[in-house]
Amino acid sequence: MKNKLWFLLVGIVWMTTSCQDLIDPAIENIQGREDMLERPRLAQGLLINAYLRIPTNGWSFSEMATDDAVSNEPSNGFLNMATGQWASNNNPVAQWTGAQSAIQYLNVMLEDVDSVDFAADPIVNEMFVDRLKGESYGLRALFMYYLLQAHGGMADGQLLGVPILAESQNVESEFNLPRNTFEECMAQLYADAERALDLLPMDLGNITDPYLIPSKYADQGAETGQYNRVFGDDAIQLVSGRIVRAVMAQAALLAASPAFNPNGDVQKWQAAADHAASILNTIGGVSGLAPNGVTWFTNTDELNSLGGGVNPAEILWRTSIGPSNNLETDNYPPTLFGNGLINPTQNFVDAFPMANGYPVNSPESGYDPQNPYAGRDPRLNHFVVVNGSTAGPNNSVITTAADGGTNDALNRVETSTRTGYYLRKLLRQDVNLNPNSTNQQVHVKPRIRYTEIFLIYAEAANEAYGPTGTGAAGYSAYDVIKAIRQRAGIGLENGDPYLESVKSDQAAMRQLIRNERRLELSFEGFRFWDLRRWDADLTETAEGIYIEEGEHEVTDVENRVYSDYMIYGPVPYSETLKFSELKQNTGW
């Protein structure tokens, strides 16, 4: 009887519902491009999808694949990569799929945005269309930069980039496209950036002065309320003109670097310096260097008061802020209930000069290898937990010596350090991981810091004009590096004689600038890419410090296994299998 009733019910449903609806989702649940034209939130969702794919939304810590750090986790992708397992079908730093997906969303937006009604007010609607276009062009330039950084390289003797996708793809599109040259890709990046700059203000945020409204809107009678609705405080942290200029500086530095500029074209260095200066000049040049920029990650009062899209003086662009303790959980030493994941190397520690400015291997430095942390660059203590450091909310002493009595000791347990060092940079020391009293604290994730822009300028200006040449900006590489080192506490008592000794030597200044970049931008995802664009040695063995009975001995920890061709990353193997027109970079 129950079976008969069940079949009767099914029969009634079948008669009142089409067969198609029983098998497929109802048509109103499927959103297509045509729906976007009537539903502005769907259109904005295309941009959100692109924003979510920005690689710097989270930390990657590719430093663990360089001479700056190792991982204590045997299965870590960067550990495997650095020890010989990097391949075109095993690439933890690939950007191909994510960036191209973002560009597809952006292309759809650019093709359809003019047909979407974002506001009943025609002036406001025009502003929305312009802003969304500007964001799309700016983001498309950003993703091109990441594609070139990760996949640009030499193939058959030619420097190639990626296929340029300036239109959205559909089922009828030609997918088997060759890679454009690196220069063509850079031209596309610059063209997109210029389009963005034409549409976006330098900075987003509310205005009160109607004279600040761009003439194209003011001539139509736009008022500040209309402008603020689109370009005001609610839009802060979206792509602005300032951010686009920063992307241009990043990309220009990549294009000027030895791996991508094998002929040493000085004009490319000049372009990188000019792009960086166009941003730095808006904050007063060298005088705009944030005084507390070294400790941006642990300036607790500043971080705790952030809100409403506001940036600290050091940060040009950031992700959203929020309380967490993930970084501390991953990287605190074991006695602070952390996993000690990232272990800075002795190589990295040796890169910090003495407080008098001299490198540790200089006869004038006063460095004592048996008392190696005395008299050092103050940044060492900000960035690295060394043997005897205090750390955590209770200023606990961390003993990393091999004969230490806790699990913080060298190689004591699986979460112990492998190098004799733990990471301090990025971590807030007021986070408590004790299971009985765990807390969280506000963290900020920068996408771009002003210190990066200063260092781009210094590197490019040194190559273009020499250490003390100023170009059009009016300040030199020497001026920038002097300000950065003074901020760090270097040479304050003796006038930094080491810096003075290299200011007339371009090659020596180059090495100093690279070292300052290594320190200032450490553990923010730069070292891996910097070594490659510099065509530098990738195989320097990662070293540690073995301390027993007070004696210090430098030891080898992990070999670095890279071939010369690996200054360029691979095109994904799966893509070369699918598309015969895609050339693989040499060696892969």
XYZ file of C-alpha atoms in Angstrom:
588
model
C 0.000 0.000 0.000
C 2.822 2.394 0.921
C 4.528 1.697 -2.406
C 1.343 2.493 -4.327
C 0.958 5.812 -2.495
C 4.587 6.701 -3.196
C 4.233 5.999 -6.939
C 1.016 8.036 -7.021
C 2.823 11.003 -5.454
C 5.675 10.735 -7.956
C 3.130 10.644 -10.793
C 1.472 13.825 -9.581
C 4.854 15.589 -9.312
C 5.778 14.369 -12.799
C 2.586 15.767 -14.281
C 2.955 19.153 -12.589
C 6.718 19.543 -13.201
C 8.554 19.252 -16.493
C 11.034 16.414 -16.979
C 13.785 18.996 -17.524
C 13.209 20.585 -14.112
C 13.479 17.227 -12.401
C 16.858 16.564 -14.019
C 18.468 20.025 -14.264
C 18.580 22.981 -11.856
C 15.817 25.519 -12.328
C 16.864 28.095 -14.872
C 16.564 30.941 -12.343
C 19.429 29.395 -10.346
C 21.879 29.720 -13.226
C 23.375 33.183 -13.679
C 24.822 34.156 -17.046
C 26.440 37.264 -18.454
C 23.052 38.602 -19.512
C 21.894 38.537 -15.854
C 24.856 40.706 -14.913
C 23.532 43.558 -17.044
C 20.490 43.889 -14.784
C 22.137 42.941 -11.484
C 25.105 45.202 -10.676
C 26.201 43.057 -7.757
C 26.884 40.206 -10.161
C 29.102 42.515 -12.195
C 31.013 43.597 -9.110
C 31.403 39.930 -8.265
C 33.677 39.567 -11.288
C 36.064 42.048 -9.712
C 35.803 40.345 -6.345
C 36.845 37.093 -7.997
C 39.933 38.837 -9.351
C 40.781 40.444 -6.015
C 40.528 37.064 -4.312
C 43.213 35.696 -6.646
C 45.884 38.284 -5.805
C 48.902 36.198 -4.720
C 49.814 38.551 -1.870
C 46.467 38.106 -0.123
C 48.263 35.646 2.152
C 51.773 34.656 3.171
C 53.658 32.128 1.052
C 57.118 32.095 2.722
C 59.012 31.089 -0.385
C 62.100 32.141 1.607
C 62.197 28.511 2.721
C 63.351 27.704 -0.818
C 66.286 30.144 -0.552
C 69.382 30.769 1.544
C 67.295 32.744 4.063
C 65.355 29.939 5.735
C 64.530 26.261 5.993
C 61.374 24.494 7.108
C 61.154 21.987 9.939
C 58.268 20.262 8.147
C 59.627 17.439 5.913
C 56.685 17.611 3.505
C 56.888 21.363 2.995
C 56.582 22.235 -0.699
C 59.328 24.848 -0.596
C 61.705 22.419 1.118
C 61.070 19.874 -1.608
C 61.427 22.513 -4.265
C 64.785 23.729 -2.952
C 66.215 20.234 -2.636
C 65.733 19.109 -6.216
C 62.023 18.476 -6.786
C 61.075 21.675 -8.607
C 59.582 20.691 -11.953
C 57.104 21.917 -14.542
C 54.539 19.533 -13.048
C 55.476 20.323 -9.445
C 55.652 24.077 -9.022
C 54.579 25.604 -5.692
C 55.086 29.134 -7.039
C 53.050 28.778 -10.246
C 50.762 31.681 -11.133
C 49.535 30.477 -14.524
C 46.073 29.199 -13.635
C 45.152 31.683 -10.933
C 46.293 34.760 -12.828
C 44.717 33.709 -16.119
C 41.430 32.965 -14.340
C 41.516 36.447 -12.830
C 42.226 37.994 -16.231
C 39.241 36.117 -17.703
C 36.942 37.656 -15.064
C 38.453 41.088 -15.689
C 37.998 40.792 -19.444
C 34.325 39.923 -19.019
C 33.939 42.941 -16.774
C 35.624 45.256 -19.280
C 33.463 43.974 -22.135
C 30.142 44.304 -20.313
C 30.524 47.046 -17.710
C 29.275 49.841 -20.002
C 25.925 48.064 -20.287
C 25.329 47.690 -16.546
C 23.192 50.186 -14.616
C 24.918 50.734 -11.281
C 22.904 53.783 -10.251
C 19.829 55.684 -11.364
C 21.793 58.937 -11.213
C 23.568 59.134 -14.604
C 26.612 60.985 -13.207
C 27.054 58.450 -10.413
C 26.565 55.617 -12.878
C 29.314 57.019 -15.113
C 31.611 57.269 -12.078
C 30.923 53.645 -11.158
C 31.640 52.479 -14.699
C 34.895 54.445 -14.755
C 36.025 53.158 -11.371
C 35.282 49.545 -12.192
C 37.051 49.857 -15.528
C 40.019 51.466 -13.824
C 40.188 48.713 -11.219
C 39.946 46.079 -13.955
C 42.760 47.547 -16.028
C 44.903 47.995 -12.914
C 44.326 44.433 -11.774
C 44.997 43.095 -15.256
C 48.370 44.852 -15.161
C 49.031 43.384 -11.714
C 48.313 39.823 -12.827
C 50.486 40.274 -15.909
C 53.323 41.248 -13.568
C 52.897 38.057 -11.540
C 52.694 35.944 -14.687
C 55.915 37.423 -16.058
C 57.677 37.029 -12.733
C 56.719 33.365 -12.423
C 56.700 32.195 -16.052
C 58.622 34.633 -18.222
C 61.892 33.249 -19.550
C 64.105 32.124 -22.387
C 62.786 29.680 -24.976
C 64.680 28.901 -28.189
C 66.951 31.861 -27.549
C 64.097 34.355 -27.206
C 62.838 36.088 -24.054
C 59.156 35.230 -23.856
C 56.299 36.180 -21.603
C 52.826 34.639 -21.686
C 49.953 34.661 -24.184
C 48.298 38.081 -23.992
C 44.578 37.664 -23.329
C 42.926 41.013 -23.992
C 39.479 39.523 -24.603
C 37.401 37.005 -22.686
C 37.482 33.429 -23.907
C 34.498 31.228 -24.687
C 33.869 27.827 -26.263
C 34.552 29.254 -29.704
C 37.864 30.897 -28.764
C 41.255 29.757 -30.006
C 43.040 28.417 -26.943
C 46.187 27.153 -28.644
C 48.033 30.465 -28.523
C 51.776 31.110 -28.619
C 53.506 33.078 -25.913
C 54.018 36.744 -26.666
C 57.473 38.179 -26.214
C 58.409 39.569 -22.838
C 58.552 43.073 -24.344
C 55.062 42.726 -25.819
C 53.735 41.636 -22.434
C 55.385 44.610 -20.728
C 53.862 46.926 -23.334
C 50.437 45.435 -22.596
C 51.019 45.865 -18.843
C 51.987 49.522 -19.250
C 49.038 50.174 -21.586
C 46.608 48.698 -19.047
C 48.213 50.699 -16.263
C 47.908 53.949 -18.223
C 44.237 53.225 -18.945
C 43.711 52.691 -15.221
C 45.469 55.945 -14.355
C 43.169 57.814 -16.748
C 40.123 56.512 -14.859
C 41.172 56.409 -11.216
C 42.114 59.110 -8.713
C 45.550 58.913 -7.130
C 43.875 58.000 -3.831
C 40.407 56.869 -2.921
C 38.622 58.565 -0.033
C 36.073 61.225 0.814
C 36.630 64.800 -0.287
C 35.017 67.992 0.973
C 36.380 70.445 -1.594
C 34.333 70.374 -4.834
C 37.378 71.657 -6.728
C 38.911 68.211 -6.253
C 36.227 66.607 -8.413
C 37.721 65.696 -11.827
C 36.601 68.065 -14.554
C 34.856 65.331 -16.573
C 32.353 65.014 -13.715
C 32.444 68.604 -12.471
C 31.512 69.858 -15.927
C 28.320 67.797 -15.629
C 27.487 69.400 -12.277
C 28.751 66.613 -9.989
C 28.777 67.344 -6.267
C 31.026 65.971 -3.535
C 28.295 63.642 -2.269
C 28.033 61.984 -5.653
C 31.813 61.687 -5.962
C 32.188 60.260 -2.448
C 29.512 57.675 -3.123
C 31.816 56.101 -5.737
C 35.384 57.146 -4.973
C 35.054 57.841 -1.242
C 35.922 56.085 1.992
C 33.938 52.964 1.159
C 36.296 52.305 -1.758
C 39.565 52.595 0.177
C 41.815 49.520 -0.344
C 40.412 48.984 -3.819
C 42.833 49.644 -6.662
C 43.735 53.331 -6.902
C 46.100 55.359 -9.049
C 48.767 55.107 -6.359
C 48.539 51.321 -6.360
C 48.720 51.180 -10.151
C 51.862 53.326 -10.103
C 53.385 50.945 -7.559
C 52.637 47.981 -9.831
C 54.325 49.820 -12.696
C 57.408 50.312 -10.517
C 57.488 46.631 -9.554
C 57.133 45.510 -13.154
C 59.694 48.024 -14.407
C 62.234 46.738 -11.878
C 61.634 43.169 -13.077
C 62.084 44.217 -16.703
C 65.311 46.107 -15.918
C 66.889 43.259 -13.943
C 69.725 41.150 -15.402
C 67.621 38.030 -16.078
C 65.140 40.046 -18.155
C 67.499 42.742 -19.404
C 70.543 40.763 -20.527
C 71.912 43.647 -22.592
C 71.851 45.993 -19.606
C 69.628 48.631 -21.208
C 70.072 51.647 -18.895
C 66.809 53.195 -20.074
C 64.930 50.356 -18.400
C 66.624 51.191 -15.093
C 65.734 54.839 -15.603
C 62.110 53.866 -16.203
C 62.025 51.855 -12.973
C 63.529 54.768 -11.034
C 61.015 57.189 -12.556
C 58.035 54.982 -11.734
C 59.173 54.595 -8.134
C 59.891 58.329 -7.808
C 56.398 59.183 -9.076
C 55.079 57.624 -5.861
C 57.817 58.681 -3.456
C 57.550 62.325 -4.502
C 53.943 62.377 -3.263
C 55.141 61.639 0.289
C 58.057 64.040 0.309
C 60.750 61.819 -1.143
C 63.308 60.490 1.324
C 61.771 62.514 4.151
C 58.600 60.432 3.758
C 60.226 57.216 4.969
C 58.073 56.053 7.895
C 60.125 56.345 11.127
C 58.574 53.177 12.586
C 58.595 51.221 9.334
C 61.064 48.564 10.526
C 58.609 47.262 13.127
C 55.408 47.785 11.142
C 54.189 44.289 12.094
C 54.430 44.832 15.828
C 53.588 48.524 16.340
C 50.780 47.448 18.633
C 49.116 50.803 19.334
C 49.066 51.630 15.646
C 47.759 48.199 14.623
C 45.080 48.104 17.308
C 43.709 51.473 16.232
C 43.480 50.667 12.512
C 40.076 50.720 10.926
C 37.997 52.104 8.120
C 40.538 51.264 5.456
C 43.217 53.469 7.019
C 46.844 52.543 6.353
C 49.828 53.033 8.631
C 52.418 55.388 7.121
C 54.585 52.412 6.093
C 51.886 50.591 4.123
C 50.752 51.627 0.663
C 48.235 48.807 0.093
C 47.032 46.062 2.362
C 44.449 43.355 2.792
C 41.739 43.561 5.430
C 42.797 43.437 9.054
C 41.570 41.099 11.733
C 42.476 39.253 14.915
C 44.311 35.958 14.514
C 47.159 33.902 15.928
C 47.947 31.755 12.887
C 51.413 33.193 12.316
C 52.309 32.644 15.943
C 50.860 29.120 15.971
C 53.004 28.232 12.975
C 56.202 29.946 14.053
C 56.470 30.468 17.795
C 59.081 28.197 19.437
C 57.747 24.996 21.002
C 57.896 26.301 24.589
C 55.503 29.052 23.512
C 53.186 26.357 22.078
C 54.191 27.056 18.474
C 55.327 24.795 15.658
C 58.609 26.575 14.855
C 57.938 26.159 11.131
C 60.247 28.770 9.586
C 63.874 28.643 10.685
C 66.032 31.596 9.555
C 69.488 30.506 8.457
C 72.949 31.490 9.563
C 73.327 32.923 6.054
C 70.501 35.338 6.793
C 71.827 36.212 10.249
C 75.259 36.909 8.756
C 73.649 39.401 6.367
C 72.943 41.772 9.266
C 75.856 44.183 9.699
C 77.188 45.397 12.990
C 75.557 48.475 14.477
C 78.602 50.431 13.310
C 77.568 49.616 9.738
C 80.369 47.255 8.787
C 79.550 43.745 7.470
C 80.481 40.993 9.912
C 83.276 39.804 7.607
C 84.928 43.239 7.567
C 88.097 43.692 9.688
C 86.685 46.973 11.016
C 83.430 45.413 12.225
C 84.526 44.164 15.649
C 82.465 41.019 15.150
C 83.156 38.183 17.602
C 82.058 34.759 16.258
C 81.882 33.427 19.827
C 79.673 36.328 20.915
C 77.923 36.746 17.588
C 74.818 38.713 18.590
C 76.533 41.518 20.474
C 76.716 44.919 18.838
C 74.646 43.908 15.844
C 72.208 45.725 13.586
C 69.087 46.245 15.783
C 66.943 44.685 13.045
C 68.407 41.285 13.910
C 66.595 41.322 17.230
C 63.392 42.528 15.567
C 63.404 39.780 12.948
C 65.059 36.687 14.470
C 64.906 34.817 17.769
C 68.514 33.900 18.597
C 69.886 31.812 21.432
C 69.085 33.626 24.669
C 66.441 35.931 23.187
C 63.227 36.587 25.051
C 59.960 36.097 23.216
C 56.229 35.776 23.711
C 53.796 37.533 26.039
C 55.828 36.724 29.152
C 59.272 37.498 27.675
C 60.319 33.876 28.059
C 63.990 33.063 27.443
C 64.410 30.925 24.329
C 67.422 28.620 24.420
C 68.282 27.154 21.030
C 71.668 25.672 21.971
C 72.060 21.963 21.289
C 72.533 21.392 25.018
C 69.560 23.518 25.964
C 67.113 22.016 28.417
C 63.841 22.603 26.524
C 62.223 21.620 23.255
C 63.426 24.915 21.811
C 66.885 23.345 21.543
C 68.366 22.523 18.161
C 66.680 19.454 16.597
C 65.190 18.362 19.935
C 61.725 17.465 18.616
C 60.002 17.747 15.255
C 58.862 21.326 15.974
C 62.315 22.447 17.117
C 64.584 24.671 15.055
C 66.919 23.056 12.542
C 69.180 26.102 12.291
C 69.421 27.432 15.844
C 67.018 30.295 15.036
C 63.289 30.987 15.130
C 61.329 33.625 13.236
C 60.311 36.801 15.064
C 59.403 39.057 12.141
C 55.665 39.339 11.394
C 54.783 37.840 14.788
C 53.108 39.776 17.572
C 54.752 38.960 20.848
C 51.562 39.687 22.800
C 49.832 36.616 21.341
C 49.411 33.892 23.940
C 49.063 30.305 22.702
C 48.852 28.675 26.108
C 45.745 26.462 25.871
C 44.589 27.815 29.227
C 44.723 31.463 28.160
C 44.886 31.645 24.356
C 44.304 35.014 22.739
C 44.416 36.628 19.315
C 45.720 39.993 18.151
C 45.205 42.242 15.139
C 47.540 41.523 12.225
C 47.967 43.423 8.987
C 49.066 41.866 5.693
C 50.655 44.428 3.367
C 50.414 43.935 -0.349
C 52.873 46.780 -0.956
C 54.997 48.708 1.549
C 56.607 52.066 0.904
C 59.981 50.618 1.902
C 59.723 48.343 -1.138
C 59.215 51.396 -3.357
C 62.211 53.154 -1.773
C 64.337 50.087 -2.433
C 63.098 49.851 -6.025
C 64.188 53.439 -6.495
C 67.584 52.861 -4.869
C 68.348 49.793 -6.970
C 67.224 51.392 -10.222
C 68.829 54.784 -9.568
C 72.171 53.187 -8.738
C 72.158 51.370 -12.084
C 70.873 54.365 -14.041
C 72.796 57.246 -12.450
C 75.372 55.722 -10.110
C 75.284 55.795 -6.288
C 74.975 59.556 -5.876
C 73.278 60.555 -9.141
C 69.795 61.950 -8.628
C 68.091 61.921 -12.004
C 64.908 63.980 -12.108
C 63.819 62.930 -8.614
C 66.398 65.053 -6.805
C 67.657 62.292 -4.488
C 70.011 59.397 -5.018
C 70.377 55.721 -4.224
C 72.872 56.759 -1.547
C 70.323 59.134 0.017
C 67.703 56.400 0.216
C 70.023 53.755 1.666
C 71.408 56.220 4.204
C 67.865 57.007 5.386
C 66.925 53.320 5.594
C 70.044 52.436 7.583
C 69.648 55.401 9.921
C 66.060 54.383 10.584
C 67.295 50.888 11.438
C 69.843 52.299 13.904
C 72.944 51.723 11.766
C 75.966 54.018 12.059
C 74.267 56.502 14.353
C 77.368 56.962 16.505
C 80.054 56.904 13.815
C 78.390 58.317 10.705
C 78.214 54.941 8.935
C 81.735 54.924 7.460
C 81.051 51.734 5.514
C 78.258 53.427 3.568
C 80.524 56.414 2.949
C 83.233 54.086 1.641
C 80.990 52.606 -1.081
C 79.137 55.686 -2.268
C 81.522 56.174 -5.167
C 81.563 52.490 -6.167
C 78.524 51.368 -8.161
C 79.251 47.641 -7.805
C 79.758 47.879 -4.041
C 76.637 50.013 -3.680
C 74.729 47.414 -5.714
C 75.669 44.705 -3.218
C 74.739 46.935 -0.275
C 71.357 47.787 -1.799
C 70.646 44.122 -2.443
C 71.569 43.304 1.137
C 69.356 46.057 2.524
C 66.509 44.719 0.389
C 67.195 41.220 1.741
C 66.873 42.469 5.313
C 64.086 45.026 5.028
C 61.766 42.844 2.932
C 62.684 39.550 4.584
C 59.973 36.907 4.939
C 57.571 38.925 2.804
C 58.024 36.825 -0.330
C 60.838 38.675 -2.135
C 64.118 36.762 -1.768
C 63.124 33.830 -3.996
C 62.246 36.155 -6.872
C 65.083 38.599 -6.274
C 67.780 35.934 -6.585
C 66.306 34.892 -9.918
C 65.873 38.301 -11.489
C 69.443 39.133 -10.406
C 70.668 35.923 -12.091
C 72.411 35.229 -8.792
C 73.721 32.034 -7.207
C 70.764 29.903 -6.156
C 72.776 27.047 -4.686
C 74.274 28.553 -1.524
C 73.907 25.906 1.178
C 71.534 26.823 3.984
C 73.552 27.003 7.201
C 72.787 26.979 10.899
C 74.547 27.505 14.216
C 75.475 24.673 16.577
C 75.947 25.895 20.139
C 77.212 23.630 22.901
C 78.874 24.624 26.169
C 78.898 28.187 24.905
C 80.907 27.407 21.761
C 79.443 28.440 18.399
C 80.041 26.482 15.220
C 78.493 27.144 11.806
C 77.092 23.972 10.244
C 75.499 22.941 6.950
C 71.763 22.291 7.293
C 70.278 21.851 3.830
C 71.719 21.797 0.334
C 70.129 23.910 -2.357
C 69.698 22.001 -5.625
C 69.008 24.326 -8.535
C 70.228 24.374 -12.124
C 71.297 27.556 -13.905
C 68.179 27.639 -16.084
C 66.012 27.877 -12.978
C 66.381 31.634 -12.825
C 63.183 31.348 -14.885
C 60.179 29.340 -13.787
C 58.452 26.787 -16.030
C 55.295 26.924 -18.072
C 52.988 24.311 -16.502
C 53.603 20.891 -18.043
C 49.869 20.250 -18.389
C 49.518 23.392 -20.516
C 52.317 22.405 -22.885
C 50.649 19.009 -23.323
C 47.347 20.619 -24.270
C 48.634 23.416 -26.463
C 51.316 22.775 -29.038
C 51.954 26.494 -29.627
C 53.188 27.031 -26.059
C 56.972 26.948 -25.890
C 58.511 25.727 -22.645
C 61.305 27.724 -21.058
C 64.736 26.276 -21.767
C 65.744 23.453 -19.451
C 62.311 22.543 -18.215
